[in-house]
């Protein structure tokens, strides 16, 4: 049996650890493993390389993905999927492991239907927005990168007694912002899933000041829209000096944390097991501390809910 592994969508720290786990689990089971380079763009154009035990040595600690990745608009069309299916067939690939986010899984479901090749999804995205799994590869690393950056910002915020608005990634979702906001002790967390009123945000900041808090960090998800309007509004409606930092792509890079590496290693191994044991396309996930197997098509259709109670808890602590 020959299996393919591909990384797709935004890169996430720990993708390499997952590739390593797939290869190191599959080869002793006498499976042949090939890597598909540059996500679905590389699949469509047949960019396929053999992977052996040594080719995945010394990568467990590296961010990014040795296979490269891409966003591939052509794969969103039936023609693109057809091309991908033909490449799988002509290369005798019997099963595919897709390491990526929910967009990649949508493509994988279509690819599997057209090609008849079973696909296993391995959730890897700093956004942690994949349904049916509590955690995704790279999320913990991105959270820690953002926390580290905000801890530095806090030094200058405190010294100048300023309010800082810090924008974090997450695409149109607020999972990253909530986790970062909770763990830096943000004064306000703004996420797309929870409506907010800027007047109320200003009142909160003023109440903090009355209680002796001269500075606050506001963690805003990029998905709330134009963050500069938040900065402008607070600047115009409170006595505070306000500054803005967009953390940007540093959140996607760097050496994966131990937790991201651990998750990637478990997911990689279970993905191979799953490919061998199930004909239907599936996803490996984690719920609590338990590894779970889910139907990939169901996952791709579902929207993951933000934990509103956790949001309330974080806000209750910000007094
Ligand atoms: P992620 O996998 O991190 O969510 P994207 O949403 O960019 O990232 O998806 C990665 C790639 O998956 C896209 O560039 C595209 O090639 C493919 N893809 C996304 N959505 C679909 C879809 N609905 N149908 C087919 N392919 C898709
Ligand atoms: O999905 C991961 C992510 O980093 C999002 O948080 C962000 O909105 C997006 O990718 C950026 O995408 P690109 O790399 O295509 O600019």
GROMACS .gro file of N, CA and C in nm, residues 94-158:
model
  195
   94UNK      N    1  -0.293   0.497  -0.254
   94UNK     CA    2  -0.412   0.426  -0.205
   94UNK      C    3  -0.479   0.496  -0.088
   95UNK      N    4  -0.411   0.591  -0.029
   95UNK     CA    5  -0.468   0.662   0.086
   95UNK      C    6  -0.394   0.793   0.103
   96UNK      N    7  -0.464   0.896   0.154
   96UNK     CA    8  -0.401   1.028   0.165
   96UNK      C    9  -0.423   1.086   0.305
   97UNK      N   10  -0.317   1.141   0.360
   97UNK     CA   11  -0.327   1.211   0.490
   97UNK      C   12  -0.311   1.360   0.463
   98UNK      N   13  -0.416   1.436   0.497
   98UNK     CA   14  -0.415   1.581   0.474
   98UNK      C   15  -0.396   1.652   0.608
   99UNK      N   16  -0.285   1.722   0.620
   99UNK     CA   17  -0.256   1.797   0.744
   99UNK      C   18  -0.290   1.942   0.715
  100UNK      N   19  -0.399   1.992   0.775
  100UNK     CA   20  -0.441   2.129   0.745
  100UNK      C   21  -0.563   2.168   0.825
  101UNK      N   22  -0.632   2.271   0.782
  101UNK     CA   23  -0.749   2.320   0.853
  101UNK      C   24  -0.880   2.281   0.786
  102UNK      N   25  -0.990   2.344   0.826
  102UNK     CA   26  -1.121   2.301   0.778
  102UNK      C   27  -1.139   2.321   0.627
  103UNK      N   28  -1.074   2.425   0.571
  103UNK     CA   29  -1.080   2.445   0.425
  103UNK      C   30  -1.016   2.327   0.354
  104UNK      N   31  -0.902   2.287   0.401
  104UNK     CA   32  -0.832   2.172   0.342
  104UNK      C   33  -0.918   2.045   0.353
  105UNK      N   34  -0.992   2.034   0.462
  105UNK     CA   35  -1.076   1.914   0.480
  105UNK      C   36  -1.194   1.914   0.382
  106UNK      N   37  -1.247   2.032   0.353
  106UNK     CA   38  -1.357   2.041   0.254
  106UNK      C   39  -1.306   1.990   0.119
  107UNK      N   40  -1.187   2.036   0.082
  107UNK     CA   41  -1.127   1.989  -0.043
  107UNK      C   42  -1.101   1.839  -0.039
  108UNK      N   43  -1.055   1.791   0.075
  108UNK     CA   44  -1.021   1.649   0.090
  108UNK      C   45  -1.145   1.560   0.073
  109UNK      N   46  -1.257   1.607   0.124
  109UNK     CA   47  -1.382   1.529   0.114
  109UNK      C   48  -1.420   1.514  -0.034
  110UNK      N   49  -1.412   1.624  -0.107
  110UNK     CA   50  -1.446   1.620  -0.251
  110UNK      C   51  -1.348   1.530  -0.325
  111UNK      N   52  -1.221   1.543  -0.293
  111UNK     CA   53  -1.117   1.462  -0.360
  111UNK      C   54  -1.142   1.314  -0.338
  112UNK      N   55  -1.179   1.279  -0.216
  112UNK     CA   56  -1.202   1.139  -0.183
  112UNK      C   57  -1.324   1.084  -0.259
  113UNK      N   58  -1.427   1.169  -0.270
  113UNK     CA   59  -1.549   1.126  -0.342
  113UNK      C   60  -1.518   1.098  -0.489
  114UNK      N   61  -1.442   1.187  -0.549
  114UNK     CA   62  -1.414   1.175  -0.693
  114UNK      C   63  -1.313   1.064  -0.721
  115UNK      N   64  -1.211   1.051  -0.635
  115UNK     CA   65  -1.104   0.954  -0.661
  115UNK      C   66  -1.131   0.816  -0.604
  116UNK      N   67  -1.218   0.811  -0.501
  116UNK     CA   68  -1.240   0.684  -0.431
  116UNK      C   69  -1.127   0.652  -0.335
  117UNK      N   70  -1.031   0.742  -0.322
  117UNK     CA   71  -0.918   0.720  -0.231
  117UNK      C   72  -0.956   0.771  -0.091
  118UNK      N   73  -0.946   0.688   0.012
  118UNK     CA   74  -0.979   0.736   0.147
  118UNK      C   75  -0.880   0.842   0.196
  119UNK      N   76  -0.934   0.938   0.267
  119UNK     CA   77  -0.852   1.049   0.317
  119UNK      C   78  -0.867   1.058   0.469
  120UNK      N   79  -0.757   1.086   0.537
  120UNK     CA   80  -0.764   1.115   0.680
  120UNK      C   81  -0.717   1.259   0.702
  121UNK      N   82  -0.797   1.336   0.775
  121UNK     CA   83  -0.762   1.474   0.806
  121UNK      C   84  -0.691   1.482   0.941
  122UNK      N   85  -0.583   1.557   0.943
  122UNK     CA   86  -0.510   1.585   1.068
  122UNK      C   87  -0.521   1.735   1.093
  123UNK      N   88  -0.596   1.777   1.196
  123UNK     CA   89  -0.619   1.919   1.217
  123UNK      C   90  -0.494   1.996   1.258
  124UNK      N   91  -0.456   2.090   1.174
  124UNK     CA   92  -0.336   2.171   1.199
  124UNK      C   93  -0.366   2.313   1.155
  125UNK      N   94  -0.385   2.401   1.249
  125UNK     CA   95  -0.406   2.542   1.219
  125UNK      C   96  -0.390   2.622   1.349
  126UNK      N   97  -0.328   2.739   1.338
  126UNK     CA   98  -0.314   2.821   1.459
  126UNK      C   99  -0.449   2.876   1.503
  127UNK      N  100  -0.551   2.867   1.416
  127UNK     CA  101  -0.683   2.925   1.449
  127UNK      C  102  -0.765   2.837   1.544
  128UNK      N  103  -0.731   2.710   1.554
  128UNK     CA  104  -0.807   2.613   1.635
  128UNK      C  105  -0.957   2.618   1.606
  129UNK      N  106  -0.993   2.632   1.479
  129UNK     CA  107  -1.135   2.649   1.443
  129UNK      C  108  -1.194   2.525   1.376
  130UNK      N  109  -1.135   2.408   1.402
  130UNK     CA  110  -1.186   2.285   1.342
  130UNK      C  111  -1.284   2.219   1.439
  131UNK      N  112  -1.402   2.183   1.388
  131UNK     CA  113  -1.505   2.120   1.472
  131UNK      C  114  -1.460   1.982   1.520
  132UNK      N  115  -1.518   1.937   1.629
  132UNK     CA  116  -1.499   1.802   1.683
  132UNK      C  117  -1.359   1.773   1.737
  133UNK      N  118  -1.279   1.878   1.753
  133UNK     CA  119  -1.150   1.859   1.820
  133UNK      C  120  -1.125   1.981   1.908
  134UNK      N  121  -1.079   1.956   2.030
  134UNK     CA  122  -1.055   2.068   2.123
  134UNK      C  123  -0.930   2.145   2.084
  135UNK      N  124  -0.838   2.077   2.016
  135UNK     CA  125  -0.707   2.138   1.992
  135UNK      C  126  -0.661   2.104   1.850
  136UNK      N  127  -0.579   2.191   1.796
  136UNK     CA  128  -0.522   2.167   1.663
  136UNK      C  129  -0.371   2.188   1.670
  137UNK      N  130  -0.299   2.123   1.582
  137UNK     CA  131  -0.153   2.138   1.580
  137UNK      C  132  -0.118   2.285   1.552
  138UNK      N  133  -0.034   2.343   1.634
  138UNK     CA  134   0.012   2.480   1.612
  138UNK      C  135  -0.057   2.583   1.699
  139UNK      N  136  -0.176   2.550   1.748
  139UNK     CA  137  -0.251   2.648   1.827
  139UNK      C  138  -0.174   2.687   1.954
  140UNK      N  139  -0.128   2.587   2.026
  140UNK     CA  140  -0.058   2.617   2.152
  140UNK      C  141   0.068   2.701   2.127
  141UNK      N  142   0.136   2.673   2.018
  141UNK     CA  143   0.257   2.751   1.986
  141UNK      C  144   0.220   2.896   1.957
  142UNK      N  145   0.117   2.915   1.877
  142UNK     CA  146   0.075   3.052   1.843
  142UNK      C  147   0.030   3.127   1.967
  143UNK      N  148  -0.043   3.058   2.056
  143UNK     CA  149  -0.087   3.122   2.181
  143UNK      C  150   0.036   3.167   2.260
  144UNK      N  151   0.133   3.079   2.272
  144UNK     CA  152   0.252   3.113   2.351
  144UNK      C  153   0.334   3.226   2.287
  145UNK      N  154   0.339   3.227   2.154
  145UNK     CA  155   0.410   3.336   2.085
  145UNK      C  156   0.342   3.469   2.115
  146UNK      N  157   0.209   3.469   2.106
  146UNK     CA  158   0.134   3.593   2.130
  146UNK      C  159   0.146   3.636   2.276
  147UNK      N  160   0.139   3.540   2.367
  147UNK     CA  161   0.150   3.572   2.511
  147UNK      C  162   0.287   3.634   2.540
  148UNK      N  163   0.389   3.575   2.482
  148UNK     CA  164   0.526   3.625   2.502
  148UNK      C  165   0.536   3.770   2.450
  149UNK      N  166   0.481   3.794   2.333
  149UNK     CA  167   0.487   3.929   2.274
  149UNK      C  168   0.409   4.029   2.360
  150UNK      N  169   0.292   3.987   2.408
  150UNK     CA  170   0.209   4.080   2.487
  150UNK      C  171   0.272   4.107   2.624
  151UNK      N  172   0.339   4.008   2.679
  151UNK     CA  173   0.409   4.032   2.806
  151UNK      C  174   0.514   4.143   2.788
  152UNK      N  175   0.573   4.148   2.670
  152UNK     CA  176   0.672   4.256   2.642
  152UNK      C  177   0.600   4.389   2.625
  153UNK      N  178   0.489   4.386   2.555
  153UNK     CA  179   0.412   4.509   2.534
  153UNK      C  180   0.366   4.566   2.668
  154UNK      N  181   0.332   4.475   2.761
  154UNK     CA  182   0.283   4.519   2.892
  154UNK      C  183   0.386   4.608   2.964
  155UNK      N  184   0.515   4.577   2.944
  155UNK     CA  185   0.618   4.658   3.011
  155UNK      C  186   0.607   4.804   2.971
  156UNK      N  187   0.595   4.827   2.842
  156UNK     CA  188   0.588   4.966   2.796
  156UNK      C  189   0.450   5.025   2.826
  157UNK      N  190   0.346   4.942   2.819
  157UNK     CA  191   0.211   4.991   2.852
  157UNK      C  192   0.207   5.042   2.997
  158UNK      N  193   0.267   4.965   3.087
  158UNK     CA  194   0.269   5.003   3.229
  158UNK      C  195   0.352   5.129   3.252
   0.00000   0.00000   0.00000
